[in-house]
Tab-separated table of C-alpha atoms in Angstrom:
chain	number	residue	atom	x	y	z
M	28	MET	CA	-19.309	15.030	6.261
M	29	ALA	CA	-16.504	17.549	6.680
M	30	CYS	CA	-18.196	20.901	7.325
M	31	GLY	CA	-21.948	20.363	7.491
M	32	PHE	CA	-22.792	23.889	6.362
M	33	GLY	CA	-22.459	23.829	2.608
M	34	ALA	CA	-18.865	24.994	2.313
M	35	CYS	CA	-16.776	21.994	1.344
M	36	ASN	CA	-18.853	20.079	-1.227
M	37	GLY	CA	-17.598	16.877	0.368
M	38	CYS	CA	-20.969	15.286	1.129
M	39	ALA	CA	-22.149	15.188	-2.478
M	40	VAL	CA	-24.916	12.691	-3.233
M	41	GLU	CA	-26.571	12.056	-6.568
M	42	LEU	CA	-30.031	13.572	-6.273
M	43	ASP	CA	-32.410	13.965	-9.217
M	44	GLY	CA	-29.504	12.924	-11.412
M	45	THR	CA	-27.066	15.657	-10.322
M	46	TRP	CA	-24.599	16.011	-7.463
M	47	LYS	CA	-26.082	17.847	-4.510
M	48	ARG	CA	-24.766	18.603	-1.026
M	49	CYS	CA	-26.391	16.235	1.459
M	50	CYS	CA	-25.965	18.789	4.264
M	51	ILE	CA	-27.880	21.541	2.438
M	52	GLU	CA	-30.271	19.800	0.033
M	53	GLY	CA	-30.749	17.031	2.634
M	54	PRO	CA	-29.941	15.559	5.007
M	55	VAL	CA	-33.400	13.945	4.782
M	56	VAL	CA	-34.738	13.482	1.262
M	57	ASP	CA	-37.471	11.545	-0.497
M	58	GLY	CA	-35.918	8.196	-1.377
M	59	ALA	CA	-37.327	8.420	-4.874
M	60	ARG	CA	-35.024	11.391	-5.586
M	61	LEU	CA	-31.976	9.250	-4.725
M	62	VAL	CA	-32.762	6.567	-7.300
M	63	ALA	CA	-34.387	8.757	-9.947
X	14	VAL	CA	-3.051	45.224	11.507
X	15	SER	CA	-3.832	46.109	7.868
X	16	VAL	CA	-1.583	44.516	5.268
X	17	THR	CA	-0.937	44.772	1.543
X	18	VAL	CA	-0.326	41.496	-0.230
X	19	GLY	CA	0.550	41.609	-3.907
X	20	ARG	CA	-0.903	45.168	-4.198
X	21	LEU	CA	-4.172	44.004	-2.576
X	22	LYS	CA	-5.007	45.959	0.561
X	23	LEU	CA	-6.557	43.963	3.419
X	24	ALA	CA	-7.870	45.268	6.738
X	25	HIS	CA	-6.069	42.400	8.485
X	26	PRO	CA	-4.084	39.340	7.350
X	27	LEU	CA	-6.765	36.615	7.400
X	28	LEU	CA	-8.394	35.122	4.298
X	29	ASN	CA	-10.124	31.843	3.474
X	30	ALA	CA	-8.580	29.181	1.285
X	31	SER	CA	-10.227	28.912	-2.116
X	32	GLY	CA	-12.857	26.188	-2.057
X	33	ALA	CA	-13.038	25.992	1.713
X	34	TRP	CA	-15.805	28.525	2.282
X	35	ASP	CA	-19.184	29.226	0.695
X	36	ALA	CA	-20.085	32.845	1.375
X	37	VAL	CA	-23.623	32.513	0.037
X	38	GLU	CA	-24.489	29.583	2.328
X	39	ALA	CA	-22.707	31.239	5.251
X	40	HIS	CA	-24.775	34.366	4.787
X	41	ARG	CA	-27.951	32.301	4.632
X	42	LEU	CA	-27.115	30.126	7.644
X	43	PHE	CA	-25.122	32.473	9.893
X	44	GLY	CA	-26.289	35.892	8.699
X	45	THR	CA	-22.739	36.859	7.777
X	46	ALA	CA	-20.899	35.875	4.616
X	47	ASN	CA	-17.229	35.860	5.643
X	48	PRO	CA	-16.999	36.362	9.401
X	49	GLY	CA	-13.547	37.346	10.615
X	50	LEU	CA	-12.062	37.323	7.119
X	51	ALA	CA	-10.520	40.427	5.521
X	52	GLY	CA	-11.858	39.436	2.121
X	53	PHE	CA	-13.142	36.406	0.313
X	54	VAL	CA	-11.413	33.996	-2.057
X	55	THR	CA	-13.885	32.303	-4.398
X	56	LYS	CA	-13.999	28.672	-5.348
X	57	THR	CA	-12.046	28.038	-8.536
X	58	VAL	CA	-13.856	29.243	-11.654
X	59	THR	CA	-13.592	26.972	-14.699
X	60	PRO	CA	-14.704	27.862	-18.249
X	61	GLU	CA	-17.552	25.338	-18.347
X	62	PRO	CA	-19.902	24.257	-15.527
X	63	ARG	CA	-18.495	21.268	-13.630
X	64	ALA	CA	-20.415	18.741	-11.553
X	65	GLY	CA	-17.281	17.821	-9.605
X	66	ASN	CA	-15.997	14.340	-8.939
X	67	PRO	CA	-18.287	11.388	-8.121
X	68	ALA	CA	-18.756	10.497	-4.449
X	69	PRO	CA	-17.127	9.613	-2.147
X	70	ARG	CA	-15.245	12.909	-2.155
X	71	ILE	CA	-13.732	13.008	1.304
X	72	ALA	CA	-11.948	10.587	3.590
X	73	PRO	CA	-10.659	10.973	7.135
X	74	SER	CA	-6.960	10.996	7.957
X	75	ARG	CA	-5.103	11.385	11.240
X	76	MET	CA	-4.492	15.113	11.839
X	77	GLY	CA	-5.988	15.951	8.486
X	78	LEU	CA	-8.634	15.580	5.844
X	79	LEU	CA	-8.394	13.980	2.430
X	80	ASN	CA	-10.517	15.287	-0.409
X	81	SER	CA	-11.150	14.753	-4.075
X	82	ILE	CA	-13.870	17.319	-4.740
X	83	GLY	CA	-12.939	18.108	-8.346
X	84	LEU	CA	-13.767	21.800	-8.710
X	85	PRO	CA	-17.580	21.760	-8.994
X	86	GLY	CA	-18.936	25.112	-10.071
X	87	PRO	CA	-21.340	27.002	-12.302
X	88	GLY	CA	-18.756	27.815	-14.978
X	89	ARG	CA	-17.380	31.150	-16.089
X	90	ASP	CA	-20.506	32.716	-17.618
X	91	ALA	CA	-22.826	32.075	-14.669
X	92	PHE	CA	-20.102	33.012	-12.196
X	93	LEU	CA	-19.525	36.398	-13.829
X	94	ALA	CA	-23.178	37.163	-14.493
X	95	SER	CA	-24.759	36.150	-11.199
X	96	LEU	CA	-22.560	34.563	-8.500
X	97	LEU	CA	-19.814	37.214	-8.430
X	98	PRO	CA	-22.254	40.163	-8.265
X	99	GLU	CA	-24.175	38.347	-5.507
X	100	LEU	CA	-20.961	37.733	-3.557
X	101	ALA	CA	-20.110	41.421	-3.867
X	102	THR	CA	-23.337	42.338	-2.087
X	103	LEU	CA	-22.679	39.844	0.737
X	104	VAL	CA	-18.996	39.792	1.660
X	105	GLU	CA	-16.880	42.261	3.619
X	106	GLY	CA	-13.674	43.305	1.883
X	107	PRO	CA	-12.223	42.546	-1.526
X	108	ILE	CA	-13.045	39.456	-3.570
X	109	VAL	CA	-10.183	37.367	-4.930
X	110	CYS	CA	-11.308	35.231	-7.865
X	111	SER	CA	-9.656	31.825	-8.175
X	112	VAL	CA	-9.240	30.762	-11.795
X	113	GLY	CA	-8.644	27.242	-13.079
X	114	GLY	CA	-8.683	25.267	-16.279
X	115	PHE	CA	-7.017	22.717	-18.479
X	116	SER	CA	-5.095	24.964	-20.852
X	117	VAL	CA	-3.632	28.465	-20.953
X	118	ASP	CA	-6.603	29.566	-23.059
X	119	ASP	CA	-9.018	28.308	-20.381
X	120	TYR	CA	-7.380	30.544	-17.803
X	121	LEU	CA	-6.971	33.512	-20.142
X	122	GLY	CA	-10.619	33.534	-21.167
X	123	THR	CA	-11.622	33.964	-17.530
X	124	VAL	CA	-8.839	36.410	-16.639
X	125	GLU	CA	-9.760	38.693	-19.549
X	126	ARG	CA	-13.354	38.909	-18.377
X	127	LEU	CA	-12.402	39.355	-14.711
X	128	GLU	CA	-10.194	42.268	-15.745
X	129	GLU	CA	-13.365	44.119	-16.774
X	130	HIS	CA	-15.529	42.962	-13.862
X	131	PRO	CA	-15.864	45.602	-11.129
X	132	ASP	CA	-16.495	43.023	-8.392
X	133	CYS	CA	-13.155	41.233	-8.840
X	134	ALA	CA	-10.360	42.843	-6.811
X	135	ALA	CA	-7.624	40.312	-7.505
X	136	ILE	CA	-7.052	37.122	-9.469
X	137	GLU	CA	-5.597	33.864	-8.136
X	138	LEU	CA	-4.338	31.354	-10.708
X	139	ASN	CA	-4.954	27.872	-9.338
X	140	VAL	CA	-2.163	25.790	-10.852
X	141	SER	CA	-2.160	23.275	-8.043
X	142	CYS	CA	-5.467	21.410	-7.691
X	143	PRO	CA	-4.589	17.703	-7.370
X	144	ASN	CA	-8.104	16.493	-8.146
X	145	VAL	CA	-8.738	17.201	-11.809
X	146	GLU	CA	-7.571	15.099	-14.694
X	147	SER	CA	-5.256	17.483	-16.531
X	148	GLY	CA	-4.135	21.100	-16.595
X	149	CYS	CA	-4.019	22.846	-13.242
X	150	ALA	CA	-1.476	20.913	-11.184
X	151	SER	CA	0.340	19.764	-14.297
X	152	ILE	CA	0.896	23.439	-15.181
X	153	GLY	CA	1.977	24.233	-11.620
X	154	GLY	CA	4.322	21.258	-11.604
X	155	ASP	CA	6.374	22.684	-14.449
X	156	ALA	CA	8.341	25.923	-14.189
X	157	GLY	CA	8.133	26.712	-17.911
X	158	GLU	CA	4.364	26.176	-18.033
X	159	THR	CA	3.908	28.243	-14.882
X	160	GLU	CA	5.888	31.146	-16.298
X	161	ARG	CA	4.074	30.964	-19.632
X	162	LEU	CA	0.626	30.987	-18.016
X	163	THR	CA	1.531	33.706	-15.526
X	164	ALA	CA	2.993	35.925	-18.249
X	165	ALA	CA	-0.103	35.473	-20.420
X	166	ALA	CA	-2.384	36.326	-17.491
X	167	ARG	CA	-0.159	39.273	-16.577
X	168	ALA	CA	-0.544	40.658	-20.087
X	169	ALA	CA	-4.328	40.341	-19.773
X	170	THR	CA	-4.856	42.024	-16.410
X	171	SER	CA	-3.639	44.959	-14.401
X	172	LYS	CA	-5.321	43.602	-11.268
X	173	PRO	CA	-3.263	41.984	-8.491
X	174	LEU	CA	-2.266	38.554	-9.783
X	175	PHE	CA	-1.653	35.693	-7.348
X	176	VAL	CA	-0.367	32.233	-8.236
X	177	LYS	CA	-1.345	29.353	-5.952
X	178	LEU	CA	1.358	26.721	-5.709
X	179	SER	CA	1.536	23.070	-4.759
X	180	ALA	CA	4.131	21.599	-2.438
X	181	SER	CA	3.786	18.318	-4.354
X	182	VAL	CA	6.577	19.310	-6.730
X	183	ALA	CA	10.296	18.575	-6.838
X	184	ASP	CA	11.340	22.162	-6.078
X	185	ILE	CA	8.709	24.716	-5.112
X	186	ALA	CA	11.306	27.508	-5.187
X	187	GLU	CA	11.825	26.911	-8.906
X	188	ILE	CA	8.069	27.198	-9.561
X	189	ALA	CA	7.908	30.321	-7.377
X	190	ARG	CA	10.710	31.954	-9.382
X	191	ALA	CA	8.846	31.078	-12.589
X	192	ALA	CA	5.692	32.781	-11.306
X	193	GLU	CA	7.749	35.824	-10.364
X	194	ALA	CA	9.401	35.890	-13.797
X	195	GLY	CA	5.932	35.717	-15.368
X	196	GLY	CA	4.877	38.841	-13.493
X	197	ALA	CA	2.903	37.571	-10.505
X	198	ASP	CA	2.251	40.012	-7.666
X	199	ALA	CA	2.065	37.356	-4.955
X	200	LEU	CA	2.280	33.640	-4.279
X	201	VAL	CA	-0.268	31.556	-2.393
X	202	CYS	CA	1.393	28.631	-0.605
X	203	ILE	CA	0.133	25.892	-0.428
X	204	ASN	CA	-2.711	23.911	-1.982
X	205	THR	CA	-3.516	20.461	-0.602
X	206	VAL	CA	-0.707	17.915	-0.713
X	207	LYS	CA	-1.119	15.032	-3.164
X	208	ALA	CA	-2.326	12.027	-1.196
X	209	THR	CA	-4.720	9.136	-1.450
X	210	ALA	CA	-6.823	6.699	0.538
X	211	ILE	CA	-7.335	3.103	-0.523
X	212	ASN	CA	-9.271	0.025	0.347
X	213	ARG	CA	-6.421	-2.386	1.064
X	214	TRP	CA	-8.441	-5.455	0.077
X	215	THR	CA	-9.303	-4.232	-3.386
X	216	HIS	CA	-6.488	-1.700	-3.865
X	217	ALA	CA	-9.209	0.649	-5.117
X	218	SER	CA	-9.218	4.334	-4.288
X	219	ARG	CA	-11.658	5.328	-1.595
X	220	PHE	CA	-12.608	8.300	-3.773
X	221	GLY	CA	-15.194	8.179	-6.518
X	222	GLY	CA	-12.939	10.252	-8.758
X	223	GLY	CA	-9.211	10.483	-9.177
X	224	GLY	CA	-6.626	12.490	-7.329
X	225	GLY	CA	-6.688	13.211	-3.649
X	226	GLY	CA	-5.336	16.065	-1.539
X	227	LEU	CA	-4.388	16.237	2.130
X	228	SER	CA	-5.214	19.310	4.209
X	229	GLY	CA	-5.390	20.112	7.893
X	230	ALA	CA	-2.866	20.200	10.718
X	231	ALA	CA	-0.857	17.374	9.163
X	232	ILE	CA	0.433	19.683	6.409
X	233	LYS	CA	1.310	22.739	8.475
X	234	PRO	CA	5.047	21.910	8.579
X	235	VAL	CA	4.927	21.374	4.800
X	236	ALA	CA	3.343	24.804	4.369
X	237	LEU	CA	5.932	26.364	6.674
X	238	HIS	CA	8.755	24.919	4.585
X	239	ALA	CA	7.103	26.016	1.325
X	240	VAL	CA	6.526	29.596	2.481
X	241	LEU	CA	10.102	29.842	3.716
X	242	ALA	CA	11.484	28.422	0.457
X	243	CYS	CA	9.361	30.789	-1.663
X	244	HIS	CA	10.249	33.765	0.510
X	245	GLU	CA	13.951	33.035	0.129
X	246	ALA	CA	13.629	32.382	-3.613
X	247	THR	CA	11.584	35.443	-4.627
X	248	GLY	CA	10.768	38.987	-3.656
X	249	LEU	CA	7.038	38.325	-3.833
X	250	ASP	CA	4.457	38.732	-1.105
X	251	ILE	CA	3.011	35.430	0.076
X	252	VAL	CA	-0.374	34.284	1.326
X	253	GLY	CA	0.525	31.370	3.599
X	254	LEU	CA	-1.849	28.506	4.240
X	255	GLY	CA	-1.922	24.853	5.104
X	256	GLY	CA	-3.130	23.440	8.395
X	257	VAL	CA	-3.570	26.746	10.188
X	258	GLU	CA	-5.626	26.239	13.349
X	259	THR	CA	-4.199	28.563	15.998
X	260	LEU	CA	-2.657	32.002	16.477
X	261	ASP	CA	0.738	30.281	16.761
X	262	ASP	CA	0.211	28.775	13.307
X	263	VAL	CA	-0.614	32.230	11.878
X	264	LEU	CA	2.440	33.802	13.496
X	265	ASP	CA	4.712	30.938	12.414
X	266	LEU	CA	3.751	31.401	8.753
X	267	MET	CA	4.176	35.171	9.044
X	268	ALA	CA	7.576	34.681	10.667
X	269	VAL	CA	8.877	32.823	7.613
X	270	GLY	CA	7.562	35.333	5.090
X	271	ALA	CA	3.776	35.229	4.752
X	272	THR	CA	2.088	38.647	4.626
X	273	ALA	CA	-1.398	37.188	4.848
X	274	VAL	CA	-2.626	33.811	6.093
X	275	ALA	CA	-5.575	31.748	4.886
X	276	LEU	CA	-7.772	29.245	6.716
X	277	GLY	CA	-9.255	26.166	5.101
X	278	THR	CA	-10.000	22.865	6.760
X	279	SER	CA	-10.015	24.419	10.238
X	280	LEU	CA	-13.073	26.475	9.246
X	281	PHE	CA	-15.053	23.259	8.746
X	282	ARG	CA	-14.753	22.401	12.417
X	283	ASP	CA	-15.248	25.960	13.612
X	284	PRO	CA	-16.740	28.515	11.206
X	285	SER	CA	-16.067	31.249	13.778
X	286	LEU	CA	-12.311	30.527	13.910
X	287	ALA	CA	-11.357	33.549	11.797
X	288	LEU	CA	-13.239	35.854	14.180
X	289	GLN	CA	-11.293	34.448	17.126
X	290	LEU	CA	-7.922	34.638	15.373
X	291	ARG	CA	-8.582	38.166	14.135
X	292	ASP	CA	-9.308	39.313	17.685
X	293	GLN	CA	-6.196	37.526	18.965
X	294	LEU	CA	-4.079	39.199	16.260
X	295	ALA	CA	-5.443	42.609	17.202
X	296	ALA	CA	-4.891	42.092	20.916
């Protein structure tokens, strides 16, 4: 993770089928959203 | 310490690099949208919404950071209708809109609508992103294409027009002269430097998408050379950036011809850096 505050878009993870920032939408998420 | 760069008036010389700051999140998290910055440069606006490149998007590098983000964004319509007006309520100073695309028409469609948008103070043509599949850096890697795009944008807007260049070209001075011939008001030097990271066992890229750009302290001497070359080659104002971390870095870029200086990767480690540098500049 480069910035950790939503600026860089570097920590993208696929969540609910779209790319989300782990630092903002996460960092802790329901595992089901990761594999949906 | 106010400056005018490419007809854009700034209260002091510090800006953010396009893509390296999210003013909406900063306002939500820190209570201030662009602390220490004299204005705000948006992420690059593309005609259609873009998800960005697949993960992984970043990789570490000694004295720097590698990224292949791929210009994620809401697309032109949503940017103009909601994000830009929201930014205008949050940020201090003028908003510079970064424009990208894959053809001259892509850029022009956005420039024409920014010309009429009251919240856009200046337009930056991004012809130097190394992380998208076509257009962009391939325009900025060719003097003729750069002049053609700049001239078309110039004809479509009376607002200050900046052209953001890449140092990953044979002769940046030639591209700078092309932007000047096309009618640019200022140059922005430099975008990330083309670079990559691989897994040596598989020879595969460490990025989920293509491309790769190096930023951070490692590229400061590259930026210094580029600003100097562009300053000697043209009469244009220059926003200098690339690896700026300290007051010395700011002053070095200004010494070789930059009128304003932008911060990128260094803001990731310290989001208050611009506040500190602004105070040091004023002292």
